[in-house]
Amino acid sequence: MENGVTDRLWDKDVQEYIAACRHEKLSDITLGYSAGEDGHSFLTASALYVTLKGRAVPIGYRWADSKSGRTAEVYVGKARTAAPQELEGLFRLALRAGLWRERRHVAFALSAVSDVHLKADGVRSRLHFEHLKALYGYDAVSLALLQSSRVDGIDAPERRARAAQAHELTLQTLNDLAYLYGARSANDSR
C-alpha cells in the first residue's frame, strides 16, 4: 500500500470497518464485486459462520436480480431473504437454514456481516480515490477521471485500465484488512 493509503488506516471509518471484522463467530471474511447490467459494480460480503458444534456455514450479504431491479439480500447456507431485516426476520432465516438452536447467534452474525458490508462500502470510495491518486499522481486526479467514458464520450482505454486497477487495489486492501483483523479461518476459530 502507498503511504497515503497506509495513513488512512487511522481514519475513524477504517477503524470502524476493522472493528466490524472482529466478530467472534465470523471467519474467512471476503469482499467482492457483483456486476450489474448497467456496468456498475456492487460490493458483496461473505464469511463463514462457525456453529457451536464447529461446522462452518456460508453466510453473507449480496445483490440479486429481482423484478424491481437489483436488491440486497442476506443468506445462510442456501436460505436467503431480503436485506436489511429486523432480528425477527433473521431468526426466521436461521430457522430455514436448519440452525434452530443457534438462531440468536446466527441473527447476530448476519447483522455483523451486514455491518461489515456497510462499513466496507463507506471506506471503499475513499480508498478508491487514494489508489487513483497513487496511480495518476496527486494533482492529476479529478472527478472527471472517475466518470465513465459513456458520460463524457471519451473512450480512453488507459483511463479505464487505471480505474480498473484502482478498483481491484481497493478490493484487495479491504480483503487484506479483513484477513489481518478478522478471524483467519474456520479451522482457527474452533
PDB file of C-alpha atoms in Angstrom:
ATOM      1  CA  MET A   1       0.000   0.000   0.000  1.00  0.00           C
ATOM      2  CA  GLU A   2       1.118   3.515  -0.717  1.00  0.00           C
ATOM      3  CA  ASN A   3       1.836   5.949   2.131  1.00  0.00           C
ATOM      4  CA  GLY A   4      -1.397   7.897   1.541  1.00  0.00           C
ATOM      5  CA  VAL A   5      -3.401   4.688   1.712  1.00  0.00           C
ATOM      6  CA  THR A   6      -1.497   3.454   4.759  1.00  0.00           C
ATOM      7  CA  ASP A   7      -2.224   6.735   6.563  1.00  0.00           C
ATOM      8  CA  ARG A   8      -5.934   6.084   6.058  1.00  0.00           C
ATOM      9  CA  LEU A   9      -5.707   3.109   8.426  1.00  0.00           C
ATOM     10  CA  TRP A  10      -6.045   5.538  11.297  1.00  0.00           C
ATOM     11  CA  ASP A  11      -9.208   7.199   9.965  1.00  0.00           C
ATOM     12  CA  LYS A  12     -12.347   6.675  12.004  1.00  0.00           C
ATOM     13  CA  ASP A  13     -14.180   4.960   9.110  1.00  0.00           C
ATOM     14  CA  VAL A  14     -11.372   2.461   8.553  1.00  0.00           C
ATOM     15  CA  GLN A  15     -11.169   1.724  12.273  1.00  0.00           C
ATOM     16  CA  GLU A  16     -14.934   1.071  12.328  1.00  0.00           C
ATOM     17  CA  TYR A  17     -14.519  -1.329   9.399  1.00  0.00           C
ATOM     18  CA  ILE A  18     -11.710  -3.148  11.235  1.00  0.00           C
ATOM     19  CA  ALA A  19     -13.862  -3.384  14.376  1.00  0.00           C
ATOM     20  CA  ALA A  20     -16.738  -4.845  12.328  1.00  0.00           C
ATOM     21  CA  CYS A  21     -14.411  -7.583  11.014  1.00  0.00           C
ATOM     22  CA  ARG A  22     -13.612  -8.756  14.557  1.00  0.00           C
ATOM     23  CA  HIS A  23     -16.884 -10.596  15.212  1.00  0.00           C
ATOM     24  CA  GLU A  24     -16.082 -13.825  17.090  1.00  0.00           C
ATOM     25  CA  LYS A  25     -18.480 -16.066  15.115  1.00  0.00           C
ATOM     26  CA  LEU A  26     -17.299 -14.955  11.657  1.00  0.00           C
ATOM     27  CA  SER A  27     -14.251 -16.277   9.870  1.00  0.00           C
ATOM     28  CA  ASP A  28     -12.833 -16.001   6.368  1.00  0.00           C
ATOM     29  CA  ILE A  29     -14.472 -12.635   5.667  1.00  0.00           C
ATOM     30  CA  THR A  30     -14.225 -11.915   1.948  1.00  0.00           C
ATOM     31  CA  LEU A  31     -15.407  -8.916  -0.025  1.00  0.00           C
ATOM     32  CA  GLY A  32     -16.091  -8.976  -3.727  1.00  0.00           C
ATOM     33  CA  TYR A  33     -17.979  -7.283  -6.535  1.00  0.00           C
ATOM     34  CA  SER A  34     -21.057  -8.393  -8.402  1.00  0.00           C
ATOM     35  CA  ALA A  35     -21.595  -6.603 -11.696  1.00  0.00           C
ATOM     36  CA  GLY A  36     -24.927  -5.121 -12.618  1.00  0.00           C
ATOM     37  CA  GLU A  37     -26.387  -4.892 -16.110  1.00  0.00           C
ATOM     38  CA  ASP A  38     -25.657  -1.158 -16.292  1.00  0.00           C
ATOM     39  CA  GLY A  39     -21.922  -1.638 -15.706  1.00  0.00           C
ATOM     40  CA  HIS A  40     -21.966  -0.621 -12.047  1.00  0.00           C
ATOM     41  CA  SER A  41     -20.387  -2.960  -9.540  1.00  0.00           C
ATOM     42  CA  PHE A  42     -21.970  -3.784  -6.199  1.00  0.00           C
ATOM     43  CA  LEU A  43     -19.969  -4.712  -3.120  1.00  0.00           C
ATOM     44  CA  THR A  44     -20.702  -8.103  -1.554  1.00  0.00           C
ATOM     45  CA  ALA A  45     -19.549  -9.527   1.767  1.00  0.00           C
ATOM     46  CA  SER A  46     -19.297 -13.191   2.675  1.00  0.00           C
ATOM     47  CA  ALA A  47     -17.935 -15.134   5.625  1.00  0.00           C
ATOM     48  CA  LEU A  48     -18.159 -18.446   7.354  1.00  0.00           C
ATOM     49  CA  TYR A  49     -20.286 -18.753  10.478  1.00  0.00           C
ATOM     50  CA  VAL A  50     -18.848 -21.271  12.910  1.00  0.00           C
ATOM     51  CA  THR A  51     -21.638 -23.202  14.650  1.00  0.00           C
ATOM     52  CA  LEU A  52     -21.475 -24.326  18.257  1.00  0.00           C
ATOM     53  CA  LYS A  53     -20.542 -27.807  17.005  1.00  0.00           C
ATOM     54  CA  GLY A  54     -17.680 -26.383  14.921  1.00  0.00           C
ATOM     55  CA  ARG A  55     -19.312 -26.671  11.487  1.00  0.00           C
ATOM     56  CA  ALA A  56     -18.640 -23.793   9.059  1.00  0.00           C
ATOM     57  CA  VAL A  57     -21.719 -22.424   7.265  1.00  0.00           C
ATOM     58  CA  PRO A  58     -21.502 -19.799   4.472  1.00  0.00           C
ATOM     59  CA  ILE A  59     -23.182 -16.532   5.386  1.00  0.00           C
ATOM     60  CA  GLY A  60     -23.216 -13.188   3.628  1.00  0.00           C
ATOM     61  CA  TYR A  61     -24.652 -10.066   2.067  1.00  0.00           C
ATOM     62  CA  ARG A  62     -25.056  -9.985  -1.714  1.00  0.00           C
ATOM     63  CA  TRP A  63     -27.050  -8.433  -4.535  1.00  0.00           C
ATOM     64  CA  ALA A  64     -29.586 -10.398  -6.554  1.00  0.00           C
ATOM     65  CA  ASP A  65     -31.764  -9.660  -9.566  1.00  0.00           C
ATOM     66  CA  SER A  66     -35.472  -9.219  -8.949  1.00  0.00           C
ATOM     67  CA  LYS A  67     -38.471  -7.861 -10.833  1.00  0.00           C
ATOM     68  CA  SER A  68     -37.788  -4.380  -9.452  1.00  0.00           C
ATOM     69  CA  GLY A  69     -34.036  -4.445 -10.234  1.00  0.00           C
ATOM     70  CA  ARG A  70     -31.037  -5.293  -8.062  1.00  0.00           C
ATOM     71  CA  THR A  71     -31.935  -5.908  -4.418  1.00  0.00           C
ATOM     72  CA  ALA A  72     -29.778  -6.666  -1.406  1.00  0.00           C
ATOM     73  CA  GLU A  73     -30.184  -9.984   0.341  1.00  0.00           C
ATOM     74  CA  VAL A  74     -28.608 -11.839   3.256  1.00  0.00           C
ATOM     75  CA  TYR A  75     -28.096 -15.591   3.229  1.00  0.00           C
ATOM     76  CA  VAL A  76     -27.147 -18.502   5.468  1.00  0.00           C
ATOM     77  CA  GLY A  77     -26.233 -21.608   3.517  1.00  0.00           C
ATOM     78  CA  LYS A  78     -28.946 -21.915   0.855  1.00  0.00           C
ATOM     79  CA  ALA A  79     -31.580 -19.929   2.786  1.00  0.00           C
ATOM     80  CA  ARG A  80     -31.892 -16.263   1.833  1.00  0.00           C
ATOM     81  CA  THR A  81     -34.070 -13.216   2.457  1.00  0.00           C
ATOM     82  CA  ALA A  82     -34.169  -9.555   1.538  1.00  0.00           C
ATOM     83  CA  ALA A  83     -31.859  -7.226   3.477  1.00  0.00           C
ATOM     84  CA  PRO A  84     -31.955  -5.349   5.765  1.00  0.00           C
ATOM     85  CA  GLN A  85     -34.121  -7.310   8.142  1.00  0.00           C
ATOM     86  CA  GLU A  86     -35.068  -6.815  11.763  1.00  0.00           C
ATOM     87  CA  LEU A  87     -33.831  -9.506  14.132  1.00  0.00           C
ATOM     88  CA  GLU A  88     -37.161 -11.343  13.882  1.00  0.00           C
ATOM     89  CA  GLY A  89     -36.659 -11.817  10.123  1.00  0.00           C
ATOM     90  CA  LEU A  90     -33.094 -13.002  10.714  1.00  0.00           C
ATOM     91  CA  PHE A  91     -34.346 -15.531  13.281  1.00  0.00           C
ATOM     92  CA  ARG A  92     -36.702 -16.958  10.621  1.00  0.00           C
ATOM     93  CA  LEU A  93     -33.807 -17.150   8.154  1.00  0.00           C
ATOM     94  CA  ALA A  94     -31.757 -19.128  10.697  1.00  0.00           C
ATOM     95  CA  LEU A  95     -34.708 -21.495  11.127  1.00  0.00           C
ATOM     96  CA  ARG A  96     -34.930 -22.033   7.350  1.00  0.00           C
ATOM     97  CA  ALA A  97     -31.191 -22.774   7.316  1.00  0.00           C
ATOM     98  CA  GLY A  98     -31.701 -25.517   9.916  1.00  0.00           C
ATOM     99  CA  LEU A  99     -29.941 -23.696  12.740  1.00  0.00           C
ATOM    100  CA  TRP A 100     -32.870 -23.533  15.154  1.00  0.00           C
ATOM    101  CA  ARG A 101     -30.832 -23.863  18.355  1.00  0.00           C
ATOM    102  CA  GLU A 102     -28.443 -21.143  17.221  1.00  0.00           C
ATOM    103  CA  ARG A 103     -30.979 -18.738  15.737  1.00  0.00           C
ATOM    104  CA  ARG A 104     -29.917 -15.912  18.020  1.00  0.00           C
ATOM    105  CA  HIS A 105     -26.207 -16.359  17.240  1.00  0.00           C
ATOM    106  CA  VAL A 106     -26.951 -16.642  13.514  1.00  0.00           C
ATOM    107  CA  ALA A 107     -29.095 -13.499  13.588  1.00  0.00           C
ATOM    108  CA  PHE A 108     -26.309 -11.524  15.241  1.00  0.00           C
ATOM    109  CA  ALA A 109     -23.733 -12.970  12.819  1.00  0.00           C
ATOM    110  CA  LEU A 110     -25.936 -11.892   9.869  1.00  0.00           C
ATOM    111  CA  SER A 111     -26.194  -8.474  11.426  1.00  0.00           C
ATOM    112  CA  ALA A 112     -22.388  -8.438  11.753  1.00  0.00           C
ATOM    113  CA  VAL A 113     -21.931  -9.368   8.070  1.00  0.00           C
ATOM    114  CA  SER A 114     -24.311  -6.570   7.101  1.00  0.00           C
ATOM    115  CA  ASP A 115     -22.280  -4.213   9.291  1.00  0.00           C
ATOM    116  CA  VAL A 116     -19.035  -5.340   7.612  1.00  0.00           C
ATOM    117  CA  HIS A 117     -20.645  -4.648   4.230  1.00  0.00           C
ATOM    118  CA  LEU A 118     -21.892  -1.221   5.316  1.00  0.00           C
ATOM    119  CA  LYS A 119     -18.539  -0.145   6.783  1.00  0.00           C
ATOM    120  CA  ALA A 120     -16.610  -1.506   3.778  1.00  0.00           C
ATOM    121  CA  ASP A 121     -18.885   0.349   1.371  1.00  0.00           C
ATOM    122  CA  GLY A 122     -18.249   3.571   3.284  1.00  0.00           C
ATOM    123  CA  VAL A 123     -14.476   3.111   3.130  1.00  0.00           C
ATOM    124  CA  ARG A 124     -14.385   1.816  -0.454  1.00  0.00           C
ATOM    125  CA  SER A 125     -14.903   5.109  -2.293  1.00  0.00           C
ATOM    126  CA  ARG A 126     -12.205   6.894  -0.300  1.00  0.00           C
ATOM    127  CA  LEU A 127      -9.707   4.076  -0.789  1.00  0.00           C
ATOM    128  CA  HIS A 128     -10.528   4.004  -4.495  1.00  0.00           C
ATOM    129  CA  PHE A 129      -9.797   7.729  -4.693  1.00  0.00           C
ATOM    130  CA  GLU A 130      -6.489   7.245  -2.816  1.00  0.00           C
ATOM    131  CA  HIS A 131      -5.439   4.475  -5.211  1.00  0.00           C
ATOM    132  CA  LEU A 132      -6.336   6.647  -8.208  1.00  0.00           C
ATOM    133  CA  LYS A 133      -4.197   9.445  -6.790  1.00  0.00           C
ATOM    134  CA  ALA A 134      -1.324   6.993  -6.354  1.00  0.00           C
ATOM    135  CA  LEU A 135      -1.687   5.736  -9.945  1.00  0.00           C
ATOM    136  CA  TYR A 136      -2.239   9.095 -11.678  1.00  0.00           C
ATOM    137  CA  GLY A 137      -0.259  11.380  -9.422  1.00  0.00           C
ATOM    138  CA  TYR A 138      -1.680  13.622  -6.741  1.00  0.00           C
ATOM    139  CA  ASP A 139      -2.558  16.677  -8.860  1.00  0.00           C
ATOM    140  CA  ALA A 140      -3.917  14.834 -11.896  1.00  0.00           C
ATOM    141  CA  VAL A 141      -6.888  13.211 -10.171  1.00  0.00           C
ATOM    142  CA  SER A 142     -10.205  14.958 -10.520  1.00  0.00           C
ATOM    143  CA  LEU A 143     -13.809  13.908 -10.644  1.00  0.00           C
ATOM    144  CA  ALA A 144     -13.566  13.811 -14.436  1.00  0.00           C
ATOM    145  CA  LEU A 145     -11.294  10.763 -14.133  1.00  0.00           C
ATOM    146  CA  LEU A 146     -13.909   8.948 -12.090  1.00  0.00           C
ATOM    147  CA  GLN A 147     -16.584   9.350 -14.750  1.00  0.00           C
ATOM    148  CA  SER A 148     -17.091   6.577 -17.229  1.00  0.00           C
ATOM    149  CA  SER A 149     -16.408   7.013 -20.923  1.00  0.00           C
ATOM    150  CA  ARG A 150     -20.156   6.801 -21.622  1.00  0.00           C
ATOM    151  CA  VAL A 151     -20.736  10.064 -19.767  1.00  0.00           C
ATOM    152  CA  ASP A 152     -18.067  12.253 -21.358  1.00  0.00           C
ATOM    153  CA  GLY A 153     -17.803  10.494 -24.727  1.00  0.00           C
ATOM    154  CA  ILE A 154     -14.077   9.844 -24.433  1.00  0.00           C
ATOM    155  CA  ASP A 155     -13.083   6.247 -24.926  1.00  0.00           C
ATOM    156  CA  ALA A 156      -9.713   6.120 -23.184  1.00  0.00           C
ATOM    157  CA  PRO A 157      -8.505   2.554 -22.693  1.00  0.00           C
ATOM    158  CA  GLU A 158      -5.640   3.738 -20.494  1.00  0.00           C
ATOM    159  CA  ARG A 159      -8.050   5.587 -18.206  1.00  0.00           C
ATOM    160  CA  ARG A 160     -10.348   2.583 -17.950  1.00  0.00           C
ATOM    161  CA  ALA A 161      -7.366   0.312 -17.230  1.00  0.00           C
ATOM    162  CA  ARG A 162      -6.126   2.557 -14.408  1.00  0.00           C
ATOM    163  CA  ALA A 163      -9.630   2.887 -12.963  1.00  0.00           C
ATOM    164  CA  ALA A 164      -9.998  -0.917 -13.047  1.00  0.00           C
ATOM    165  CA  GLN A 165      -6.599  -1.291 -11.404  1.00  0.00           C
ATOM    166  CA  ALA A 166      -7.606   1.142  -8.638  1.00  0.00           C
ATOM    167  CA  HIS A 167     -10.887  -0.752  -8.278  1.00  0.00           C
ATOM    168  CA  GLU A 168      -9.041  -4.046  -7.744  1.00  0.00           C
ATOM    169  CA  LEU A 169      -6.452  -2.472  -5.420  1.00  0.00           C
ATOM    170  CA  THR A 170      -9.296  -1.136  -3.294  1.00  0.00           C
ATOM    171  CA  LEU A 171     -10.882  -4.575  -3.064  1.00  0.00           C
ATOM    172  CA  GLN A 172      -7.511  -6.111  -2.225  1.00  0.00           C
ATOM    173  CA  THR A 173      -6.957  -3.545   0.547  1.00  0.00           C
ATOM    174  CA  LEU A 174     -10.382  -4.254   2.066  1.00  0.00           C
ATOM    175  CA  ASN A 175      -9.791  -8.012   1.930  1.00  0.00           C
ATOM    176  CA  ASP A 176      -6.301  -7.628   3.418  1.00  0.00           C
ATOM    177  CA  LEU A 177      -7.725  -5.647   6.335  1.00  0.00           C
ATOM    178  CA  ALA A 178     -10.462  -8.251   6.855  1.00  0.00           C
ATOM    179  CA  TYR A 179      -7.844 -11.019   6.819  1.00  0.00           C
ATOM    180  CA  LEU A 180      -5.476  -9.237   9.203  1.00  0.00           C
ATOM    181  CA  TYR A 181      -8.054  -8.122  11.753  1.00  0.00           C
ATOM    182  CA  GLY A 182     -10.808 -10.737  11.428  1.00  0.00           C
ATOM    183  CA  ALA A 183     -10.802 -14.404  12.312  1.00  0.00           C
ATOM    184  CA  ARG A 184      -8.372 -16.079   9.934  1.00  0.00           C
ATOM    185  CA  SER A 185     -10.188 -19.296   9.084  1.00  0.00           C
ATOM    186  CA  ALA A 186     -12.889 -21.631  10.281  1.00  0.00           C
ATOM    187  CA  ASN A 187     -10.234 -24.119  11.419  1.00  0.00           C
ATOM    188  CA  ASP A 188      -8.528 -21.496  13.593  1.00  0.00           C
ATOM    189  CA  SER A 189     -11.832 -20.420  15.184  1.00  0.00           C
ATOM    190  CA  ARG A 190     -12.652 -23.776  16.756  1.00  0.00           C
TER     191      ARG A 190
END
